[in-house]
Short mmCIF file of C-alpha atoms in Angstrom, two decimals:
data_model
loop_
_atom_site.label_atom_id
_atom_site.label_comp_id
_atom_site.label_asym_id
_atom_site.label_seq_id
_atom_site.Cartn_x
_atom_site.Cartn_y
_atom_site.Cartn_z
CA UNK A 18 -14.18 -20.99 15.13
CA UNK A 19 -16.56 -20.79 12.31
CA UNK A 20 -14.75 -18.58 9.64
CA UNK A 21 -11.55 -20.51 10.17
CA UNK A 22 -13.09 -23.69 9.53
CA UNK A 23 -14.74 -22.24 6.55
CA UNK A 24 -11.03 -21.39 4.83
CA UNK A 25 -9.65 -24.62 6.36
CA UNK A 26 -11.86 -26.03 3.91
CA UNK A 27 -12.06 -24.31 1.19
CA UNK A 28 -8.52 -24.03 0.87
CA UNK A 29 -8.52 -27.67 1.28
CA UNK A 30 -10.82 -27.53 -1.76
CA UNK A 31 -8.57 -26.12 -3.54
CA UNK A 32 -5.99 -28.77 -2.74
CA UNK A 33 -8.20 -31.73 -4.02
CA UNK A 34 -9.45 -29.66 -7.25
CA UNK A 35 -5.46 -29.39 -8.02
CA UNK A 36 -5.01 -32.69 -7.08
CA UNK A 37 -7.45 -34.30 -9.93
CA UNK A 38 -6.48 -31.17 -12.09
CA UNK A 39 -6.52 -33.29 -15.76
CA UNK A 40 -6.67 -30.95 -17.85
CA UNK A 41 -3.89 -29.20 -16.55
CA UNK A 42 -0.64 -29.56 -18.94
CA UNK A 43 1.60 -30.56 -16.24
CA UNK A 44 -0.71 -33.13 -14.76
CA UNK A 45 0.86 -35.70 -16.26
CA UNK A 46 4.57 -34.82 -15.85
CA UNK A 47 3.69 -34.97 -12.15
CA UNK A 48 2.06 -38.28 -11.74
CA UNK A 49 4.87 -39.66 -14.08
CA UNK A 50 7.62 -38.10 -11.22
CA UNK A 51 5.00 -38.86 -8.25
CA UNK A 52 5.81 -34.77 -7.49
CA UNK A 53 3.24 -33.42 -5.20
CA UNK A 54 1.11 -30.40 -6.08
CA UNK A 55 2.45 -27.26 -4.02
CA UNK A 56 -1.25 -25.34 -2.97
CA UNK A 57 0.26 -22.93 -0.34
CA UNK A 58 1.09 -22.87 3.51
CA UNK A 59 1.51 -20.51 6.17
CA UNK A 60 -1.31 -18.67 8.40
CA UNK A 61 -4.62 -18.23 7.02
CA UNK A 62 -5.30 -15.31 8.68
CA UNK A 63 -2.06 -13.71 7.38
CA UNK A 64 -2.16 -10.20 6.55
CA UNK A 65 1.40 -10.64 4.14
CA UNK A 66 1.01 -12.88 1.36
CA UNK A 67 3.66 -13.74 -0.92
CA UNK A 68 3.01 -14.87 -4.47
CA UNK A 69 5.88 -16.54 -6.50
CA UNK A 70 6.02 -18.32 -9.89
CA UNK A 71 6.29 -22.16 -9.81
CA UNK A 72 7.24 -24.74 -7.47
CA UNK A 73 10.87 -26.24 -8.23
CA UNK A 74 12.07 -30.14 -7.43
CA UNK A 75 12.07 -29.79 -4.15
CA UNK A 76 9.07 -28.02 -3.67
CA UNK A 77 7.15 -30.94 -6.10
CA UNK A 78 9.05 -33.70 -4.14
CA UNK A 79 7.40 -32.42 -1.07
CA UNK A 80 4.56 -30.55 -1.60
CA UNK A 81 5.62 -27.00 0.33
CA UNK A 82 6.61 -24.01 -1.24
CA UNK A 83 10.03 -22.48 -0.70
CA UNK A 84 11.97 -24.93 0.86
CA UNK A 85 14.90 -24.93 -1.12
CA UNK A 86 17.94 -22.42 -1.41
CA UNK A 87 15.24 -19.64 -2.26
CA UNK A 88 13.54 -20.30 0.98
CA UNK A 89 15.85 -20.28 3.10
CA UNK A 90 16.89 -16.60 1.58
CA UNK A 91 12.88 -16.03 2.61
CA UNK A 92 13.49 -16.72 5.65
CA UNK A 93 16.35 -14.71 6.13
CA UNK A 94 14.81 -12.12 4.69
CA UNK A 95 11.56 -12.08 6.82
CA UNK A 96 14.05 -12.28 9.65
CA UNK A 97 15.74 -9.10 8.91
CA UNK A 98 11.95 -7.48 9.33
CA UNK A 99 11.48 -9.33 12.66
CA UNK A 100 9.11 -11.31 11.23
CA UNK A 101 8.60 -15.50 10.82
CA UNK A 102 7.34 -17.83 8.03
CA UNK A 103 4.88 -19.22 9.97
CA UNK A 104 2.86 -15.50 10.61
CA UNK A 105 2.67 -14.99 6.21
CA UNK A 106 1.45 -17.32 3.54
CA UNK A 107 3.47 -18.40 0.80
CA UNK A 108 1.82 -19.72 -2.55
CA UNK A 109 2.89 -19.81 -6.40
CA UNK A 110 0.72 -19.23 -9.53
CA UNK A 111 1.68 -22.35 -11.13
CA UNK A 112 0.88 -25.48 -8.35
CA UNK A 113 2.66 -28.06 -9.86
CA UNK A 114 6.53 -27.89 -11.26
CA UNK A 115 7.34 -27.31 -14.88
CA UNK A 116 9.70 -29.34 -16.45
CA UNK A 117 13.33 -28.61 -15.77
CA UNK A 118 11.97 -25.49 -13.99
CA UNK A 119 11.59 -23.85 -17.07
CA UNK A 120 9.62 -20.16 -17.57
CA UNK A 121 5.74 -20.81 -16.83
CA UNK A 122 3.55 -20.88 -20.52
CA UNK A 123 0.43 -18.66 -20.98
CA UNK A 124 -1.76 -21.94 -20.57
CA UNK A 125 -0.46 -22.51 -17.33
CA UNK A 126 -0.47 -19.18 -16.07
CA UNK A 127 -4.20 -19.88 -17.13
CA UNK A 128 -5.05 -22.87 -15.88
CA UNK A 129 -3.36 -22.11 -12.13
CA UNK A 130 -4.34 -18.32 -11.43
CA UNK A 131 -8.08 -19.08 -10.88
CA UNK A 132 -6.76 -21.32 -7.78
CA UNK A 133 -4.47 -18.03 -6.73
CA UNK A 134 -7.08 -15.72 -7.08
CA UNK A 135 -9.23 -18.41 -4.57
CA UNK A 136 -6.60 -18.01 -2.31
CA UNK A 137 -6.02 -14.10 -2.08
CA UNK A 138 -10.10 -14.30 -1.49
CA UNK A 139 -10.34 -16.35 1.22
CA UNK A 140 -6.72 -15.21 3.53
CA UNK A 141 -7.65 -11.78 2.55
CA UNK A 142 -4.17 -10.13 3.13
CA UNK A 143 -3.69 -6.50 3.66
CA UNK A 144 -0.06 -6.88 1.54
CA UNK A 145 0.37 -8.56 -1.49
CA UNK A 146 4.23 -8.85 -2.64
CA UNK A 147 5.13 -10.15 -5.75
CA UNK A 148 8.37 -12.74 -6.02
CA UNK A 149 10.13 -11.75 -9.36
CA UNK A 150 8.33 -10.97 -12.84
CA UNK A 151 5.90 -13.54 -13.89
CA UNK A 152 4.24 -12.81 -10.38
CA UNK A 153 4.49 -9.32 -10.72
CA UNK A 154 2.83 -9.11 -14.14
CA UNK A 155 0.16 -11.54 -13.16
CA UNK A 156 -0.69 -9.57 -10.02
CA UNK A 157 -0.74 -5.92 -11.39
CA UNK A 158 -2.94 -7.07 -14.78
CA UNK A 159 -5.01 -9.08 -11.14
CA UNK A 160 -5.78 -5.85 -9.90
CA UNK A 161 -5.69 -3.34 -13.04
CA UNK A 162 -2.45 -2.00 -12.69
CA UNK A 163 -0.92 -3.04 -16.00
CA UNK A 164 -0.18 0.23 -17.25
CA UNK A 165 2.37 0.67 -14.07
CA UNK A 166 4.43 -2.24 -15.62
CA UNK A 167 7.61 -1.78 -15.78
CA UNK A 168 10.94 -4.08 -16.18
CA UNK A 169 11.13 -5.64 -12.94
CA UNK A 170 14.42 -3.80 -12.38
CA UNK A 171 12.49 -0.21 -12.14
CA UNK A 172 9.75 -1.79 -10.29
CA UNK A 173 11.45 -3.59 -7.41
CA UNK A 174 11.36 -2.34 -3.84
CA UNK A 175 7.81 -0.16 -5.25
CA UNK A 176 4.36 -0.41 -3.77
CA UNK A 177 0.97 0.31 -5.29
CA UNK A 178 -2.62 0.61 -3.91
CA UNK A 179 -4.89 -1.25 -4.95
CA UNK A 180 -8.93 -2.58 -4.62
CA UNK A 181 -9.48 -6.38 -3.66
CA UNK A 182 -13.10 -7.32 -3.00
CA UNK A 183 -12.58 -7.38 0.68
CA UNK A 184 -10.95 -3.75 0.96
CA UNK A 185 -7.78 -1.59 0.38
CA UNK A 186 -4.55 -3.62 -0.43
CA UNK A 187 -0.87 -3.01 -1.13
CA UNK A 188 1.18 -4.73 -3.71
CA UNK A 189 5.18 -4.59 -3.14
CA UNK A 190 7.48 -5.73 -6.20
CA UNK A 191 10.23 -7.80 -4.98
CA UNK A 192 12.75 -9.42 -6.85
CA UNK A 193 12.46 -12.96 -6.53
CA UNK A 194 14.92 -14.44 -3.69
CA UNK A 195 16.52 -17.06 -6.00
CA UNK A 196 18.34 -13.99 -7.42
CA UNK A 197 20.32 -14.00 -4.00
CA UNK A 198 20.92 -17.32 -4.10
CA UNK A 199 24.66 -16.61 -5.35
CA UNK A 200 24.95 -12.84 -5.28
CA UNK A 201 24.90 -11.04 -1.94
CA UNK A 202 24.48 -7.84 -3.65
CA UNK A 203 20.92 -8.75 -4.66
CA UNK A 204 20.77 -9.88 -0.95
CA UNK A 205 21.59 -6.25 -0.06
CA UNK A 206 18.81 -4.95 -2.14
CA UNK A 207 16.16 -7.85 -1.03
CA UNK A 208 17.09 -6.43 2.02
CA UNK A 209 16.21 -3.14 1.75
CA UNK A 210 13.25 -3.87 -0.16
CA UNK A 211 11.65 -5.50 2.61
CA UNK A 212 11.73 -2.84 4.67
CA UNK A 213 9.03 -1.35 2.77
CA UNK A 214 7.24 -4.70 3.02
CA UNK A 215 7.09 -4.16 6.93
CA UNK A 216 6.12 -0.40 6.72
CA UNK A 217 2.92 -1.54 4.79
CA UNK A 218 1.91 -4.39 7.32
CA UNK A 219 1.98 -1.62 10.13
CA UNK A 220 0.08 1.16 7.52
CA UNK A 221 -2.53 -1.75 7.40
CA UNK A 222 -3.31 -2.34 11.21
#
């Protein structure tokens, strides 16, 4: 149809502005590792978007998101909710890898939200959830929710209502799955978390 060709492209767009993305402080530690930029994937007509930090070596190396250890805990964890990667979109704020996977800077948080806040506009999700704290922060502040921020410890498994431009949303803190990686514990919790995650997709239909 129409409207999907019209986010085909301009989500492809936003893949070729990222691409040629100069100015961007980790341009050139990408070209010198021939990483990939990681844009997104997943349906474009999703009504679940997840929003993590930065993409990590294997992510750069081939250009999806989540793919490593933390995706497969995803995965996991969308299957505990019945649901299945491909029916959600996954992006980060940052689109290309910082060095040693290091903490995102302010400049990049800069430089790479614009491209995020593209992509919220044109998938138009229903449910917003936030993948551990740099995602969390940059989403509430997003959607003027700062003064709700908490340490991500108080804040995980909680949902908020907000405004996007296209209607009534829902934002869900999550931890971020890499936290799981080595600690079923936080698995548990993930867990249970996402339950609330589904309960919002059905509140939205």
């Amino acid at each position: 149809t129409m409207v999907e060709d019209a986010r085909n492209e301009a989500l492809k767009r936003i893949k070729d502005e990222v691409l040629t993305l100069e100015e961007s402080p980790l341009y050139e530690y990408r070209t010198k590792n021939h990483y990939f930029p990681v844009i997104g994937e997943g349906d474009h007509y999703a009504k679940l978007m997840f929003v993590g930090e930065a993409p990590g070596r294997t992510e750069a190396q081939t250009g999806r998101p989540f793919v490593g250890a933390a995706g497969r805990i995803l995965e996991e964890l969308l299957e505990s909710v019945g649901m299945n990667r491909s029916e959600v979109y996954i992006a980060n704020i940052l689109k290309d890898r910082p060095p040693e996977n290091r903490d995102p800077l302010p400049e990049e948080i800069n430089v790479y939200g614009p491209f995020l806040d593209r992509q919220i506009e044109i998938i138009q999700p229903s449910v917003i959830a936030t993948l551990g704290r740099y995602s969390l922060g940059y989403i509430m502040r997003k959607f003027e929710l700062e003064l709700y921020l908490q340490p991500i410890s108080y804040m995980h498994g909680k949902s908020f209502a907000a405004k996007a431009s296209y209607g009534d949303i829902s934002i869900v803190c999550l931890y971020h799955p890499a936290v799981a990686v080595y600690n079923n514990k936080m698995k548990d919790t993930l867990k249970k978390d996402f339950q609330i995650v589904k309960t919002l997709i059905s509140h939205h239909e």
